[in-house]
Short mmCIF file of C-alpha atoms in Angstrom, two decimals:
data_model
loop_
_atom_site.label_atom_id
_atom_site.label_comp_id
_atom_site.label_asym_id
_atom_site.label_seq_id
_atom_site.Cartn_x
_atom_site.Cartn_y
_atom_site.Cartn_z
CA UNK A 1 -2.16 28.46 45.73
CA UNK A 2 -5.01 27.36 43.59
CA UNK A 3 -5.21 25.60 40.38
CA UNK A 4 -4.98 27.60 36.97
CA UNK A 5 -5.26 26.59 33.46
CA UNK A 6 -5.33 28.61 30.39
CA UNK A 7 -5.60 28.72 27.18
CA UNK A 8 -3.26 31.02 25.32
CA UNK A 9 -5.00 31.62 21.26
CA UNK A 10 -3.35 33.25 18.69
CA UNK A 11 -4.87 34.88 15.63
CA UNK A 12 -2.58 35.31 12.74
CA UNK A 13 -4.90 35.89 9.84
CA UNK A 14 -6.64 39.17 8.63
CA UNK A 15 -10.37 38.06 10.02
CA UNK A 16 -11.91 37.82 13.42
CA UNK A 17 -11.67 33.59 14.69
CA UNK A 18 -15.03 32.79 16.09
CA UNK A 19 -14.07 29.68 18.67
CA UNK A 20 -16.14 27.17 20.01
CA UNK A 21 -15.31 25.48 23.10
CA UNK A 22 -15.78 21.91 24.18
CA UNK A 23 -15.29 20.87 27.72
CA UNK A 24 -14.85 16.97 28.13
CA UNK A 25 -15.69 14.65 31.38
CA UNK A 26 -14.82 11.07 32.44
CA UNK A 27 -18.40 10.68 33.99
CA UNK A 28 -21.05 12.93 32.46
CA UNK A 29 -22.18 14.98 29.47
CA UNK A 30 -19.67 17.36 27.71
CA UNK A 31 -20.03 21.38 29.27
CA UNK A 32 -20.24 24.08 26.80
CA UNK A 33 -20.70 25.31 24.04
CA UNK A 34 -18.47 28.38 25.23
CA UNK A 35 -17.97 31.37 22.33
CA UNK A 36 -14.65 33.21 22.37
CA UNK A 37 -14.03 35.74 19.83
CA UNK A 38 -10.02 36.49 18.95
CA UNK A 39 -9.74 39.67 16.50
CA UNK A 40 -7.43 39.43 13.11
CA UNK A 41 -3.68 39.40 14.18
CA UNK A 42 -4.21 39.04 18.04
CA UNK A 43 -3.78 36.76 20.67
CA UNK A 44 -6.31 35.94 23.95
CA UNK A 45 -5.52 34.73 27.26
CA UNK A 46 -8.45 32.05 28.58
CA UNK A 47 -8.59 31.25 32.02
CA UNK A 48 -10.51 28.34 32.51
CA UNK A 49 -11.79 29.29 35.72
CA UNK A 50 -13.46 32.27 35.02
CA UNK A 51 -15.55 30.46 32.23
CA UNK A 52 -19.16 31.20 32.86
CA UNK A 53 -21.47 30.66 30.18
CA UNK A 54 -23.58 28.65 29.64
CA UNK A 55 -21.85 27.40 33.09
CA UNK A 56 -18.63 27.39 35.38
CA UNK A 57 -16.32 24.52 35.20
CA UNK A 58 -16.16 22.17 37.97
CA UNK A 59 -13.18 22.53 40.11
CA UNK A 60 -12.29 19.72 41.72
CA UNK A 61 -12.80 17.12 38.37
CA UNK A 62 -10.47 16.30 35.54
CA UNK A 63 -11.35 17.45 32.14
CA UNK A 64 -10.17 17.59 29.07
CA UNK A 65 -10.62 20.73 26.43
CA UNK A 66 -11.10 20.95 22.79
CA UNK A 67 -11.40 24.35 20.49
CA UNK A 68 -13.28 24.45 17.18
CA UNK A 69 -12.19 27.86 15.28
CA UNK A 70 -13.81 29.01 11.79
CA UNK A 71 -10.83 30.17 10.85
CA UNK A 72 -6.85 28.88 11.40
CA UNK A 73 -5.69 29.48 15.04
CA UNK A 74 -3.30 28.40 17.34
CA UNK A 75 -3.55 27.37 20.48
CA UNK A 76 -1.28 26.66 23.70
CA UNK A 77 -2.95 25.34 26.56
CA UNK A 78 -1.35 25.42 30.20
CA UNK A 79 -1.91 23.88 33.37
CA UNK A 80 -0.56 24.36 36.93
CA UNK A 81 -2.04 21.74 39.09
CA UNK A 82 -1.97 22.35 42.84
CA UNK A 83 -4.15 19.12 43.67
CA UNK A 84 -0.16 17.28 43.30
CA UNK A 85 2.12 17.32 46.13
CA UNK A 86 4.63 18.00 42.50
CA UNK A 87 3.48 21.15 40.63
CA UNK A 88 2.72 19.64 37.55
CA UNK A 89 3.01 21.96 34.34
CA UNK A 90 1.48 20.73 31.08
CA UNK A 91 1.86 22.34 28.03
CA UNK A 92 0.65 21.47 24.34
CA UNK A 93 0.50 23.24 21.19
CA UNK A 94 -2.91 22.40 19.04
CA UNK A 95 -3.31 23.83 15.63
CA UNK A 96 -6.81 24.08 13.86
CA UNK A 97 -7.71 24.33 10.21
CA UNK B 1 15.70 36.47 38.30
CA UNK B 2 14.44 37.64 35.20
CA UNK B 3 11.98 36.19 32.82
CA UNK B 4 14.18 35.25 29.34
CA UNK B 5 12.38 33.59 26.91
CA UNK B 6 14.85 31.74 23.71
CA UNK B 7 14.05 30.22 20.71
CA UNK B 8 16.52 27.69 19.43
CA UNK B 9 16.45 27.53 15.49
CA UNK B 10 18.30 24.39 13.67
CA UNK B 11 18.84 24.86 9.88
CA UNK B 12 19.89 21.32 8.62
CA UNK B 13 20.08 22.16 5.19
CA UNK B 14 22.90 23.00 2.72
CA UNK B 15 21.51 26.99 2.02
CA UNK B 16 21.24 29.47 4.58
CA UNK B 17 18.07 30.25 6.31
CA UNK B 18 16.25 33.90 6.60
CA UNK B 19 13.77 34.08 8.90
CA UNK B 20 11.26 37.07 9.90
CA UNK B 21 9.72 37.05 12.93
CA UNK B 22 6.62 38.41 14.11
CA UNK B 23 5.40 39.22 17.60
CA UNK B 24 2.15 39.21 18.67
CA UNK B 25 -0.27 40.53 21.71
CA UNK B 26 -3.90 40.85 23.07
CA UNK B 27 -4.11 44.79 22.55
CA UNK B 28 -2.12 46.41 19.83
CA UNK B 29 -0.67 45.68 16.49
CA UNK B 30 2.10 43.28 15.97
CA UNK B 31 5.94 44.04 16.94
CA UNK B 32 8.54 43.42 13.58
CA UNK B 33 9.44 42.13 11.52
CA UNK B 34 12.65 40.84 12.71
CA UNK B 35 15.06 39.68 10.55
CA UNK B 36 17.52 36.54 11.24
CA UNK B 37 19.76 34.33 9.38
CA UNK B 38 21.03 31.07 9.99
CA UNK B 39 23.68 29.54 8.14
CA UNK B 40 23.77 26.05 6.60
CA UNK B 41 24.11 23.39 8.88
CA UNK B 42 23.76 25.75 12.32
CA UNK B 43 22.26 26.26 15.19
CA UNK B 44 21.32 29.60 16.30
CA UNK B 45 19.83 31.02 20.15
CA UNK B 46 17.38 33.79 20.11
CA UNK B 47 17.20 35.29 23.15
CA UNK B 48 13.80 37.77 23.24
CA UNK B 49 14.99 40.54 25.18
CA UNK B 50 17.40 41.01 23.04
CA UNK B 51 15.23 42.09 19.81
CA UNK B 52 15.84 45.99 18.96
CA UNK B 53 15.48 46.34 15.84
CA UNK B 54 13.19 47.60 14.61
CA UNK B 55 11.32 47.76 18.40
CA UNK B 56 12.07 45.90 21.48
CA UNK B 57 9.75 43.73 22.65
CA UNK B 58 8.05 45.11 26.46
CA UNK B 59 8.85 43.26 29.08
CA UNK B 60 5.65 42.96 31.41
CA UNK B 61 3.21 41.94 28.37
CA UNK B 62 2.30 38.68 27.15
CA UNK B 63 2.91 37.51 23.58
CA UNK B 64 2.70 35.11 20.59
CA UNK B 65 5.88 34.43 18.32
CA UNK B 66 5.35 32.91 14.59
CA UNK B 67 8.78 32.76 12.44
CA UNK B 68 8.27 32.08 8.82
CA UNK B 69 11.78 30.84 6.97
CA UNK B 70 12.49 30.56 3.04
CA UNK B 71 13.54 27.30 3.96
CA UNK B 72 12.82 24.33 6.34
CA UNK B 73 13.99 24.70 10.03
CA UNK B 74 13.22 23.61 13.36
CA UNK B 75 12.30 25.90 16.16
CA UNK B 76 12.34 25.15 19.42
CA UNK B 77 10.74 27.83 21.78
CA UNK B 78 11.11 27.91 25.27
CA UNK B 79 9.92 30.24 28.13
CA UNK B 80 10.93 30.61 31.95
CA UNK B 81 8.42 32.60 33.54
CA UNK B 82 9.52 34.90 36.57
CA UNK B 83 6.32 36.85 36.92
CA UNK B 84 4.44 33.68 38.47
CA UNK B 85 5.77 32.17 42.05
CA UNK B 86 6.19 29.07 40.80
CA UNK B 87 8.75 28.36 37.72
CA UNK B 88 6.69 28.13 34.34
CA UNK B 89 8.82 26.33 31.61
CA UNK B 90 6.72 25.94 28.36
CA UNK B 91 8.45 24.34 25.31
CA UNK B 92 7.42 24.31 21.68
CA UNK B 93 8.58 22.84 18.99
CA UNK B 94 7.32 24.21 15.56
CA UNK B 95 8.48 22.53 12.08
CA UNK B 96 8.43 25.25 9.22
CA UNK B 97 8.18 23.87 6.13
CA UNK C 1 24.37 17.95 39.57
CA UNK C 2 25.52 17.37 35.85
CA UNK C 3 23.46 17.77 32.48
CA UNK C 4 22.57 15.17 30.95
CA UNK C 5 21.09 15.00 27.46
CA UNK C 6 18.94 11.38 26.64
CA UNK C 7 16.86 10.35 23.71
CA UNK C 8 14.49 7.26 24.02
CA UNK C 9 13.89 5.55 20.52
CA UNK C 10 10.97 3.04 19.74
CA UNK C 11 10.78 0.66 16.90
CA UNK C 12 7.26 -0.60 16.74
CA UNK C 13 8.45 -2.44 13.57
CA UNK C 14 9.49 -5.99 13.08
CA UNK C 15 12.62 -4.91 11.12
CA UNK C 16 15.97 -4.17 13.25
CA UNK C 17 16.25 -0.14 12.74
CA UNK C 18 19.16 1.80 11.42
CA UNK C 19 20.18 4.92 12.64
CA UNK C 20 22.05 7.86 12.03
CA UNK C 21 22.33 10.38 14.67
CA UNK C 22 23.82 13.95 13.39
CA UNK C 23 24.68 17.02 15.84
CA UNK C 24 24.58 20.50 14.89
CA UNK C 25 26.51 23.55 16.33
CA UNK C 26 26.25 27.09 15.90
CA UNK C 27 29.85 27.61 15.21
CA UNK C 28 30.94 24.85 14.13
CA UNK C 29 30.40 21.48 11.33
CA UNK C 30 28.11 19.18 12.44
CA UNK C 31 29.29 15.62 14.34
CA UNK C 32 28.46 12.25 13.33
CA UNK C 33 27.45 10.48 11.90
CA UNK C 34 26.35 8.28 15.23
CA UNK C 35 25.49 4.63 14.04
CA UNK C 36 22.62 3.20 16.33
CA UNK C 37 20.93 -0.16 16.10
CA UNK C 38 17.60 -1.11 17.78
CA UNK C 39 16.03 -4.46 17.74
CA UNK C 40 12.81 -5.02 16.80
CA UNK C 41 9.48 -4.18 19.22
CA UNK C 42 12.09 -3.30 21.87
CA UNK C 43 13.66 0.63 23.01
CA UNK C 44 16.50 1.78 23.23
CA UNK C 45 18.09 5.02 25.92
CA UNK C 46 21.22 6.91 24.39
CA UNK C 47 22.89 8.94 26.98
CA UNK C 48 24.05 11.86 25.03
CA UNK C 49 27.32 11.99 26.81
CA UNK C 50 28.18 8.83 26.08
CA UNK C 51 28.57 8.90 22.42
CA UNK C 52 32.47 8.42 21.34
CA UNK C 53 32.33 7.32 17.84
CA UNK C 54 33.47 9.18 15.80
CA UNK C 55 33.86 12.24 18.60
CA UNK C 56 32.50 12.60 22.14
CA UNK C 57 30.09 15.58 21.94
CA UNK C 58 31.74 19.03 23.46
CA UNK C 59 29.96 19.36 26.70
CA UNK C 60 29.47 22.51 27.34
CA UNK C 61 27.89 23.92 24.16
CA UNK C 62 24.36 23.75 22.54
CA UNK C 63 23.52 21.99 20.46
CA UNK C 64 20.50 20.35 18.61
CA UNK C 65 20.40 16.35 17.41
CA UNK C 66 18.71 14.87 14.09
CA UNK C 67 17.85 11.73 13.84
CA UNK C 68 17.43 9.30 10.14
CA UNK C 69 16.20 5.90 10.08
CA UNK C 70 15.49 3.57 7.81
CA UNK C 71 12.59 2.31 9.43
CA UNK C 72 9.93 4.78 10.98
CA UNK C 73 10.46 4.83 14.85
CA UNK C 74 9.22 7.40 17.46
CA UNK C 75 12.41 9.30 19.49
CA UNK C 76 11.83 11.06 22.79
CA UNK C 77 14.47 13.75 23.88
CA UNK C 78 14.69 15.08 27.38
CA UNK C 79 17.19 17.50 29.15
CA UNK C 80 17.93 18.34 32.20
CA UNK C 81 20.09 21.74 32.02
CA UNK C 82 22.27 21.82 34.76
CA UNK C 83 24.26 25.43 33.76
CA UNK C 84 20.79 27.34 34.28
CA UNK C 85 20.36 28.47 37.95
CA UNK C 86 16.83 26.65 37.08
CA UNK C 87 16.50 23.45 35.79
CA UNK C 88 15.23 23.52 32.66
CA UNK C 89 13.50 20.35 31.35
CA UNK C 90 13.09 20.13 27.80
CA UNK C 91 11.22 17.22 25.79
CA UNK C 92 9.69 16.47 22.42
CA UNK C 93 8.61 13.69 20.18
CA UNK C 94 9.22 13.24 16.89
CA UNK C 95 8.43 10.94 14.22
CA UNK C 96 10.48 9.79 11.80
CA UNK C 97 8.51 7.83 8.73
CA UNK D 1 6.88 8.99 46.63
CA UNK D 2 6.77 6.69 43.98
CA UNK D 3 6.74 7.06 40.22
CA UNK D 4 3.16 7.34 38.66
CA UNK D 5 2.69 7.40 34.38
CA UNK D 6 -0.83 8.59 33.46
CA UNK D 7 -2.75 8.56 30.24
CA UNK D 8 -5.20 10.44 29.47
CA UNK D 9 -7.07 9.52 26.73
CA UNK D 10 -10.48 11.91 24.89
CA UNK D 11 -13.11 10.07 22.84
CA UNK D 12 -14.88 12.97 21.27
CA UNK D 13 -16.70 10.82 18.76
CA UNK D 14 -20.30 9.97 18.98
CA UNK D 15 -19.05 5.95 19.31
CA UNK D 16 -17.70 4.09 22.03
CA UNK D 17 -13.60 4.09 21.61
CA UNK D 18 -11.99 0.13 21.60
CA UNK D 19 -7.68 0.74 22.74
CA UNK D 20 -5.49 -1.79 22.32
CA UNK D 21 -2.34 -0.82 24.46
CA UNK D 22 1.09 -1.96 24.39
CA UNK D 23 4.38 -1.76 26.36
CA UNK D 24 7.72 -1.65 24.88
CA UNK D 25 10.63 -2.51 26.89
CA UNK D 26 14.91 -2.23 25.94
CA UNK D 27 15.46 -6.27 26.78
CA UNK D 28 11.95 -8.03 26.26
CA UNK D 29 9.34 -9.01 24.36
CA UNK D 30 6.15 -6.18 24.40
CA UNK D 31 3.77 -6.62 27.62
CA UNK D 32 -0.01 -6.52 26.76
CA UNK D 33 -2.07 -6.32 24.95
CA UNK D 34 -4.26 -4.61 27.50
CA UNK D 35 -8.25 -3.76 26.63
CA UNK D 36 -9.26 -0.51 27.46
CA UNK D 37 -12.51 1.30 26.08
CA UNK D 38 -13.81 4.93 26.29
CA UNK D 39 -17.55 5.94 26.42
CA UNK D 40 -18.46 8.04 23.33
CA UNK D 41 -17.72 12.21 24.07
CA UNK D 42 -16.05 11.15 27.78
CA UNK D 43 -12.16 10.97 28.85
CA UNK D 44 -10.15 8.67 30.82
CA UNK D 45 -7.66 8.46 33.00
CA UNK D 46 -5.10 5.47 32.87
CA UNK D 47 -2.92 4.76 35.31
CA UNK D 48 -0.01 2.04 34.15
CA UNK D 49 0.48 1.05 37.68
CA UNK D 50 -2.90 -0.08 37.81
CA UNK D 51 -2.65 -2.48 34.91
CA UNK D 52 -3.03 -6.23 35.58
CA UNK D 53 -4.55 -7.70 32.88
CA UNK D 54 -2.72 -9.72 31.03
CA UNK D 55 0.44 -8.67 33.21
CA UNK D 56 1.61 -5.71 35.54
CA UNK D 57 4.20 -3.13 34.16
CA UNK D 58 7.72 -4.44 36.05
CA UNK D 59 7.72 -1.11 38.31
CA UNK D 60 11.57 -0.45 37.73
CA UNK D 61 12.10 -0.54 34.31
CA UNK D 62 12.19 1.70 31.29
CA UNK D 63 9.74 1.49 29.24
CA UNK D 64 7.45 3.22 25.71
CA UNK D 65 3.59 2.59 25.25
CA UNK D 66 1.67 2.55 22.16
CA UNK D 67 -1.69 3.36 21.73
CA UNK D 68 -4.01 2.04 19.02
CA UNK D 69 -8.09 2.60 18.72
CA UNK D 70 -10.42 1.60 16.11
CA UNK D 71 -11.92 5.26 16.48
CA UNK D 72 -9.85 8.56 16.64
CA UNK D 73 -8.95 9.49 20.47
CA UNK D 74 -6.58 11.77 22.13
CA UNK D 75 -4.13 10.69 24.16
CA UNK D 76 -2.00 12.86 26.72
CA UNK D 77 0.55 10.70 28.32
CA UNK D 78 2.10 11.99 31.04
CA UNK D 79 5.31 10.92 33.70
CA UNK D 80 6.64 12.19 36.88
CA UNK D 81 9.96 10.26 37.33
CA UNK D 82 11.22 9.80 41.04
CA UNK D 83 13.97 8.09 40.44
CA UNK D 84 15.94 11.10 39.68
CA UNK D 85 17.22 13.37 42.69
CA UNK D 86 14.99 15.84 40.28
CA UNK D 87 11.51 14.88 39.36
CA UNK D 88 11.11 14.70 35.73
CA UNK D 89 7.86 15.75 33.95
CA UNK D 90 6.68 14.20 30.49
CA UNK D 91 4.08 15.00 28.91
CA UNK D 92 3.29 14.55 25.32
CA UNK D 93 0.01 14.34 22.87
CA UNK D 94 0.05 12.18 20.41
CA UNK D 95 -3.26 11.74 18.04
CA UNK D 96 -4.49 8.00 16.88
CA UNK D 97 -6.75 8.87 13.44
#
């Protein structure tokens, strides 16, 4: 079993939600910018370990995520850490406007 | 086992609540509206699989709920995933106001 | 294995904090009002099961718990659901100002 | 295998983050206040075990913790309980602005 975490957006208004993504460290410079694009009235699964660009996530260091959207979304972030002897799921609602 | 996924709606005031909700997903419009009412001072358990009218929702697809209410209630949203080997409980609570 | 429902409270405050704890049903009046007192920059634990006056709460039906004060203090909720075949944890913060 | 709380806490401003930190308890006066600062756009873990200064957290006690910063920071607080025959995860954001 490996580690997962996603990101679960949802779109609810009428216009595509250009997102901007932020990828925090304890001990160096923030990763990113990443783009994500979420059409009007739909939802996007992000899994953080296939991010790519401008480069891949570590895997083996804590981080910690925040989402800039140019219009209202909503997002629900998930983790499933297999680094714990205890599977520990975290899950948190954000909303942006 | 089978995945279920509930939402828990409170309606602490003295007029009863109608709620539509909306479903929504990565790759096609969105399912409802559904219509449900909870009386004053209640409790009511949505269970999910349940919905039929006017669709039911499919069962191997991932989705997005948003419930909009004519007046204030508590929602409390939770999920127990089957499709993953482990157990994936997410809880939500969402104030509508 | 038996549920058990508990809610942590925090006053912050330097004021003793009154509460009134109310339980909705979905098919029945609510029951309270629960009376609950907690000291100043201390916590308190209420054990769900334990409440008597005015009723002991039914055990098993759902339910959902509001909680009033007259002096803002943070509650945490947590449940462990012994009826599912999984345990379902449940928790959530909220503020009361 | 003991209990372990975690914080997490994000400074995503351009300033160095100062945190006072508290600990509430049922039958004492608060513990702390305990110093802890975040680089600007960097996260940290805390782990309340590890605290010393003033005081160490009594290891079998209940207890809440209250952040305050003089710039805004995340915090994710989060608690695997082993003192129940099931392991109880909390996990909770709360947002200091």
């Amino acid at each position: 079993m490996v580690s997962h975490e996603t990101a679960c957006i949802l779109n609810t208004s009428d216009e595509e939600a250009h997102i901007v993504l932020l990828i925090y460290f304890s001990d160096r410079h923030p990763a990113g910018p990443y783009q994500i694009s979420i059409p009007p009235r739909r939802t996007k699964h992000i899994r953080f370990n296939n991010l790519e660009d401008p480069e891949p996530i570590p895997k083996d260091t804590d981080y910690a995520s925040v989402f800039s959207s140019d219009v209202p979304v909503i997002v629900q972030h998930s983790r499933l850490d297999s680094r714990q002897p205890e599977n520990a799921l975290l899950t948190t609602i954000a909303y942006s406007e």
